[in-house]
CSV table of C-alpha atoms in Angstrom, one decimal:
chain,number,residue,atom,x,y,z
U,6,MET,CA,35.8,-59.0,-11.9
U,7,LYS,CA,32.8,-61.4,-12.3
U,8,ASN,CA,33.5,-61.9,-16.0
U,9,TYR,CA,37.2,-62.5,-15.3
U,10,VAL,CA,36.4,-65.3,-12.9
U,11,SER,CA,33.8,-66.8,-15.3
U,12,PHE,CA,36.4,-66.7,-18.1
U,13,GLY,CA,39.0,-68.4,-15.8
U,14,ILE,CA,36.5,-71.2,-14.9
U,15,LEU,CA,35.6,-71.7,-18.6
U,16,LEU,CA,39.3,-71.9,-19.5
U,17,LYS,CA,39.9,-74.6,-16.9
U,18,VAL,CA,36.9,-76.6,-18.2
U,19,LEU,CA,38.2,-76.4,-21.8
U,20,LEU,CA,41.7,-77.4,-20.7
U,21,CYS,CA,40.3,-80.3,-18.8
U,22,PHE,CA,38.2,-81.4,-21.7
U,23,ARG,CA,41.2,-81.2,-24.0
U,24,GLU,CA,43.3,-83.3,-21.6
U,25,ASN,CA,40.5,-86.0,-21.5
U,26,LEU,CA,40.4,-86.2,-25.3
U,27,CYS,CA,44.2,-86.6,-25.5
U,28,ASN,CA,44.1,-89.4,-22.8
U,29,GLU,CA,41.3,-91.2,-24.7
U,30,GLY,CA,43.2,-90.9,-28.0
U,31,TYR,CA,46.3,-92.2,-26.3
U,32,GLN,CA,44.4,-95.2,-24.8
U,33,ALA,CA,42.8,-95.9,-28.2
U,34,ASP,CA,46.2,-95.9,-29.8
U,35,LYS,CA,47.5,-98.4,-27.2
U,36,ARG,CA,44.5,-100.6,-27.9
U,37,CYS,CA,45.1,-100.4,-31.7
U,38,ASP,CA,48.8,-101.3,-31.2
U,39,MET,CA,47.9,-104.3,-29.1
U,40,VAL,CA,48.8,-107.6,-30.9
U,41,LYS,CA,45.7,-109.9,-31.0
U,42,LYS,CA,47.9,-113.1,-31.2
U,43,LEU,CA,51.0,-113.7,-29.1
U,44,GLU,CA,53.6,-116.4,-29.8
U,45,ILE,CA,55.5,-118.0,-27.0
U,46,MET,CA,57.6,-121.1,-27.4
U,47,GLY,CA,55.8,-122.1,-30.6
U,48,MET,CA,52.4,-121.7,-29.1
U,49,GLU,CA,50.0,-119.0,-30.5
U,50,LEU,CA,47.7,-117.5,-27.8
U,51,ASP,CA,44.8,-115.1,-28.2
U,52,ASN,CA,45.4,-111.7,-26.7
U,53,CYS,CA,41.9,-110.1,-26.4
U,54,THR,CA,40.8,-107.4,-24.0
U,55,VAL,CA,38.1,-108.5,-21.5
U,56,GLN,CA,35.4,-106.7,-23.4
U,57,GLU,CA,36.5,-108.4,-26.7
U,58,ALA,CA,36.6,-111.8,-25.0
U,59,ILE,CA,33.1,-111.4,-23.5
U,60,LEU,CA,31.7,-110.5,-26.9
U,61,GLN,CA,33.1,-113.8,-28.2
U,62,ILE,CA,31.5,-115.6,-25.3
U,63,GLU,CA,28.1,-114.1,-26.0
U,64,GLU,CA,28.5,-115.3,-29.6
U,65,PHE,CA,29.5,-118.8,-28.5
U,66,LEU,CA,26.2,-119.0,-26.5
U,67,ASN,CA,24.4,-118.9,-29.9
U,68,HIS,CA,26.3,-121.7,-31.4
U,69,THR,CA,24.9,-125.2,-31.8
U,70,VAL,CA,28.3,-126.9,-31.3
U,71,MET,CA,30.2,-126.5,-28.0
U,72,SER,CA,32.9,-123.9,-28.0
U,73,THR,CA,36.0,-124.4,-25.9
U,74,VAL,CA,37.7,-121.8,-23.8
U,75,GLU,CA,40.5,-122.2,-21.3
U,76,THR,CA,42.6,-120.0,-19.1
U,77,VAL,CA,46.2,-120.7,-20.0
U,78,SER,CA,48.7,-120.4,-17.1
U,79,MET,CA,52.5,-120.5,-16.9
U,80,GLU,CA,52.2,-124.0,-15.5
U,81,MET,CA,50.3,-125.1,-18.7
U,82,ILE,CA,52.9,-123.5,-21.0
U,83,VAL,CA,55.8,-125.2,-19.1
U,84,LYS,CA,54.1,-128.6,-19.1
U,85,SER,CA,53.1,-128.4,-22.8
U,86,GLN,CA,56.7,-128.3,-23.9
U,87,ALA,CA,57.1,-131.9,-22.9
U,88,ASP,CA,53.5,-132.9,-23.6
U,89,GLU,CA,52.4,-132.9,-27.2
U,90,GLN,CA,48.8,-133.9,-26.3
U,91,LEU,CA,48.5,-130.9,-23.9
U,92,LYS,CA,50.0,-128.6,-26.5
U,93,ALA,CA,47.6,-129.8,-29.2
U,94,CYS,CA,44.6,-129.2,-26.9
U,95,VAL,CA,45.6,-125.6,-26.2
U,96,GLU,CA,46.1,-125.0,-29.9
U,97,ASP,CA,42.6,-126.4,-30.7
U,98,LEU,CA,40.8,-124.1,-28.2
U,99,ASP,CA,38.3,-121.7,-29.7
U,100,LEU,CA,39.4,-119.0,-27.2
U,101,VAL,CA,42.5,-118.7,-25.0
U,102,ILE,CA,42.4,-116.5,-21.9
U,103,ILE,CA,45.9,-115.6,-20.7
U,104,GLY,CA,45.9,-116.2,-17.0
U,105,ASP,CA,49.3,-114.8,-15.9
U,106,LYS,CA,50.6,-111.3,-16.6
U,107,GLU,CA,54.1,-112.9,-16.8
U,108,ILE,CA,53.0,-114.6,-20.0
U,109,LEU,CA,52.1,-111.3,-21.5
U,110,LYS,CA,55.4,-109.7,-20.5
U,111,ALA,CA,57.4,-112.7,-21.7
U,112,ALA,CA,55.7,-112.5,-25.1
U,113,GLY,CA,56.4,-108.8,-25.4
U,114,GLU,CA,53.0,-107.4,-24.7
U,115,ALA,CA,53.5,-104.0,-23.1
U,116,CYS,CA,49.8,-102.8,-23.0
U,117,THR,CA,49.2,-101.7,-19.4
U,118,GLN,CA,45.4,-102.3,-19.8
U,119,ARG,CA,46.0,-106.0,-20.7
U,120,ILE,CA,48.6,-106.5,-18.0
U,121,GLN,CA,46.3,-105.0,-15.3
U,122,GLU,CA,43.1,-106.8,-16.3
U,123,THR,CA,45.0,-110.1,-16.4
U,124,ALA,CA,46.6,-109.6,-13.0
U,125,ASP,CA,43.1,-108.7,-11.6
U,126,GLN,CA,41.4,-111.8,-13.2
U,127,GLU,CA,38.9,-109.4,-14.8
U,128,PHE,CA,37.8,-111.9,-17.5
U,129,LEU,CA,36.7,-114.5,-15.0
U,130,LYS,CA,34.7,-112.0,-12.9
U,131,GLU,CA,33.0,-110.6,-16.0
U,132,PHE,CA,32.3,-114.1,-17.3
U,133,ILE,CA,30.6,-115.0,-14.1
U,134,ARG,CA,28.6,-111.8,-14.1
U,135,CYS,CA,27.6,-112.3,-17.7
U,136,MET,CA,26.3,-115.9,-17.0
U,137,ALA,CA,24.3,-114.7,-14.0
U,138,GLN,CA,22.8,-111.7,-15.8
U,139,ASN,CA,21.8,-113.9,-18.8
U,140,ASP,CA,20.4,-116.6,-16.5
U,141,LYS,CA,22.8,-119.3,-17.9
U,142,SER,CA,23.1,-122.6,-16.2
U,143,ILE,CA,26.5,-123.9,-15.1
U,144,TYR,CA,27.8,-127.4,-14.3
U,145,LEU,CA,31.0,-127.7,-12.2
U,146,LEU,CA,33.7,-130.2,-12.7
U,147,GLY,CA,36.7,-130.8,-10.5
U,148,ASP,CA,39.1,-133.3,-9.2
U,149,ASP,CA,37.1,-134.1,-6.0
U,150,LYS,CA,34.2,-132.8,-3.9
U,151,GLU,CA,36.4,-130.7,-1.6
U,152,GLN,CA,37.8,-128.8,-4.6
U,153,ILE,CA,34.3,-128.3,-6.1
U,154,ASP,CA,32.9,-127.0,-2.8
U,155,SER,CA,35.8,-124.5,-2.6
U,156,PHE,CA,35.1,-123.4,-6.2
U,157,GLN,CA,31.4,-123.0,-5.6
U,158,GLU,CA,32.2,-120.8,-2.6
U,159,PHE,CA,34.5,-118.7,-4.8
U,160,LEU,CA,31.8,-118.4,-7.5
U,161,THR,CA,29.1,-117.2,-5.1
U,162,GLY,CA,31.6,-114.8,-3.6
U,163,CYS,CA,31.9,-113.2,-7.1
U,164,CYS,CA,28.1,-113.3,-7.8
U,165,ASP,CA,25.5,-114.9,-5.6
U,166,LYS,CA,23.0,-115.2,-8.5
U,167,ILE,CA,25.1,-117.7,-10.3
U,168,LYS,CA,22.9,-120.7,-11.4
U,169,VAL,CA,24.7,-124.0,-10.7
U,170,VAL,CA,22.7,-127.0,-11.9
U,171,GLY,CA,25.1,-129.8,-10.9
U,172,HIS,CA,28.7,-130.8,-10.1
U,173,TYR,CA,30.9,-133.8,-10.3
U,174,GLY,CA,34.4,-134.8,-8.9
U,175,LEU,CA,36.4,-137.1,-11.2
U,176,SER,CA,37.7,-139.0,-8.2
U,177,ASP,CA,34.1,-140.4,-7.9
U,178,CYS,CA,34.4,-141.9,-11.4
U,179,ILE,CA,35.3,-145.6,-11.5
U,180,GLY,CA,36.6,-146.8,-14.9
U,181,ASP,CA,35.7,-144.6,-17.8
U,182,TYR,CA,33.9,-141.2,-17.8
U,183,ASP,CA,30.5,-142.3,-19.1
U,184,THR,CA,28.8,-141.7,-15.8
U,185,VAL,CA,30.0,-138.1,-15.4
U,186,ILE,CA,29.2,-137.4,-19.1
U,187,ASN,CA,25.7,-138.7,-18.6
U,188,GLU,CA,25.2,-136.6,-15.5
U,189,ILE,CA,26.3,-133.5,-17.4
U,190,ASN,CA,24.1,-134.1,-20.4
U,191,ILE,CA,21.0,-134.9,-18.2
U,192,ALA,CA,21.5,-131.5,-16.5
U,193,GLU,CA,21.7,-129.8,-19.9
U,194,PRO,CA,23.9,-126.9,-18.7
U,195,ASP,CA,24.8,-123.9,-20.9
U,196,VAL,CA,28.3,-123.9,-19.5
U,197,ILE,CA,30.7,-126.5,-18.1
U,198,LEU,CA,33.1,-124.9,-15.7
U,199,SER,CA,36.2,-127.0,-15.0
U,200,VAL,CA,38.8,-126.7,-12.3
U,201,ILE,CA,40.3,-130.1,-13.0
U,202,SER,CA,44.1,-130.1,-12.7
U,203,THR,CA,46.3,-129.7,-15.8
U,204,PRO,CA,46.9,-131.8,-17.9
U,205,GLU,CA,44.0,-134.1,-16.8
U,206,GLN,CA,41.6,-131.3,-17.6
U,207,GLU,CA,42.8,-131.1,-21.2
U,208,TYR,CA,42.9,-134.9,-21.6
U,209,PHE,CA,39.3,-135.1,-20.4
U,210,LEU,CA,38.2,-132.4,-22.9
U,211,LYS,CA,40.1,-133.9,-25.8
U,212,GLY,CA,38.7,-137.4,-25.2
U,213,ASN,CA,35.1,-136.3,-24.5
U,214,LYS,CA,34.4,-133.0,-26.4
U,215,GLU,CA,32.1,-134.6,-28.9
U,216,LYS,CA,30.0,-136.3,-26.2
U,217,LEU,CA,29.3,-133.2,-24.1
U,218,ASN,CA,26.0,-131.3,-24.4
U,219,ALA,CA,26.7,-127.7,-23.6
U,220,LYS,CA,27.3,-124.4,-25.3
U,221,ILE,CA,30.6,-123.5,-23.7
U,222,TRP,CA,33.4,-125.5,-22.0
U,223,TYR,CA,35.5,-123.1,-19.8
U,224,GLY,CA,38.6,-124.8,-18.2
U,225,LEU,CA,40.1,-122.8,-15.4
U,226,GLY,CA,42.4,-125.5,-14.0
U,227,GLU,CA,43.1,-125.8,-10.3
U,228,ASN,CA,44.9,-122.4,-10.0
U,229,TYR,CA,41.8,-120.2,-10.7
U,230,GLY,CA,42.3,-118.2,-7.5
U,231,PRO,CA,43.9,-118.3,-4.0
U,232,LYS,CA,43.9,-121.8,-2.4
U,233,LYS,CA,42.5,-122.4,1.0
U,234,GLY,CA,45.3,-123.1,3.5
U,235,MET,CA,47.9,-121.5,1.2
U,236,SER,CA,49.4,-118.2,2.4
U,237,ASP,CA,50.1,-115.2,0.2
U,238,VAL,CA,53.8,-115.9,0.6
U,239,ALA,CA,53.5,-119.5,-0.5
U,240,GLY,CA,51.3,-118.4,-3.5
U,241,PHE,CA,53.9,-115.8,-4.5
U,242,ALA,CA,56.7,-118.3,-4.2
U,243,LYS,CA,54.9,-120.8,-6.4
U,244,LYS,CA,54.4,-118.1,-9.1
U,245,LEU,CA,58.1,-117.2,-8.8
U,246,ILE,CA,59.1,-120.8,-9.4
U,247,GLN,CA,56.8,-121.1,-12.4
U,248,LYS,CA,58.1,-117.8,-13.8
U,249,GLY,CA,61.7,-119.0,-13.5
U,250,MET,CA,60.9,-122.3,-15.2
U,251,MET,CA,59.1,-120.6,-18.0
U,252,HIS,CA,61.9,-118.1,-18.7
U,253,SER,CA,64.5,-120.9,-18.5
U,254,MET,CA,62.5,-122.9,-21.1
U,255,MET,CA,62.1,-119.8,-23.3
U,256,ALA,CA,65.9,-119.3,-23.2
U,257,ARG,CA,66.5,-122.9,-24.3
U,258,TYR,CA,63.8,-122.7,-27.0
U,259,ASN,CA,65.2,-119.4,-28.4
U,260,LYS,CA,68.7,-120.8,-28.4
U,261,LYS,CA,67.6,-123.9,-30.2
U,262,ASP,CA,66.2,-121.7,-33.0
U,263,GLU,CA,69.4,-119.7,-33.5
């Protein structure tokens, strides 16, 4: 009886092990099938897993020239169709992080891993943790002080060890951006984190990229997370409107190419 029970337990363990191997193989197959570049309305976007993107970030930190990274939202894609300068800036980025799962679905990406980690903003969380663990300094850029204060609160909520060495609101700039550029370069940050509104964020980057002394520019735009004073219903409604606009533009774009 004792041997029969032991054999039964052993059989269950072996079956469990076999099932895990099958699941891992299935997940690996899904990762291999994932397209690394997605095309949507003439724009080519990177489609990396969070792990792959973080490896690129770690490589960028070793470069002598500043690397540019931005989270691309539905709003950016919609606006870029009527704004060639914005579109060119997106195309020139060293790494694109897709910010909305709706973009993945619209471009035909069916990988559940990618859709889930995009919906959960996993890259941003891992990016913040990576900077804190490696003791990298961060400079914050925003439209105004109120926005920057809210962003800083968001960052410390993700990781209280984040090292912020300065911040600047573009509303404090009178005339050109020489003052803010000087402030950034004096601070010598490893990373510039921007939550400037689109397309002003991209205009700022395009006009001043060569003047900035940092390892990485990461533009999040103003929609990096839930806004203070905005309800979940309002946030959902805004996403729904953006999704409708994007799909409408895609339909027109595809019809034009027929």
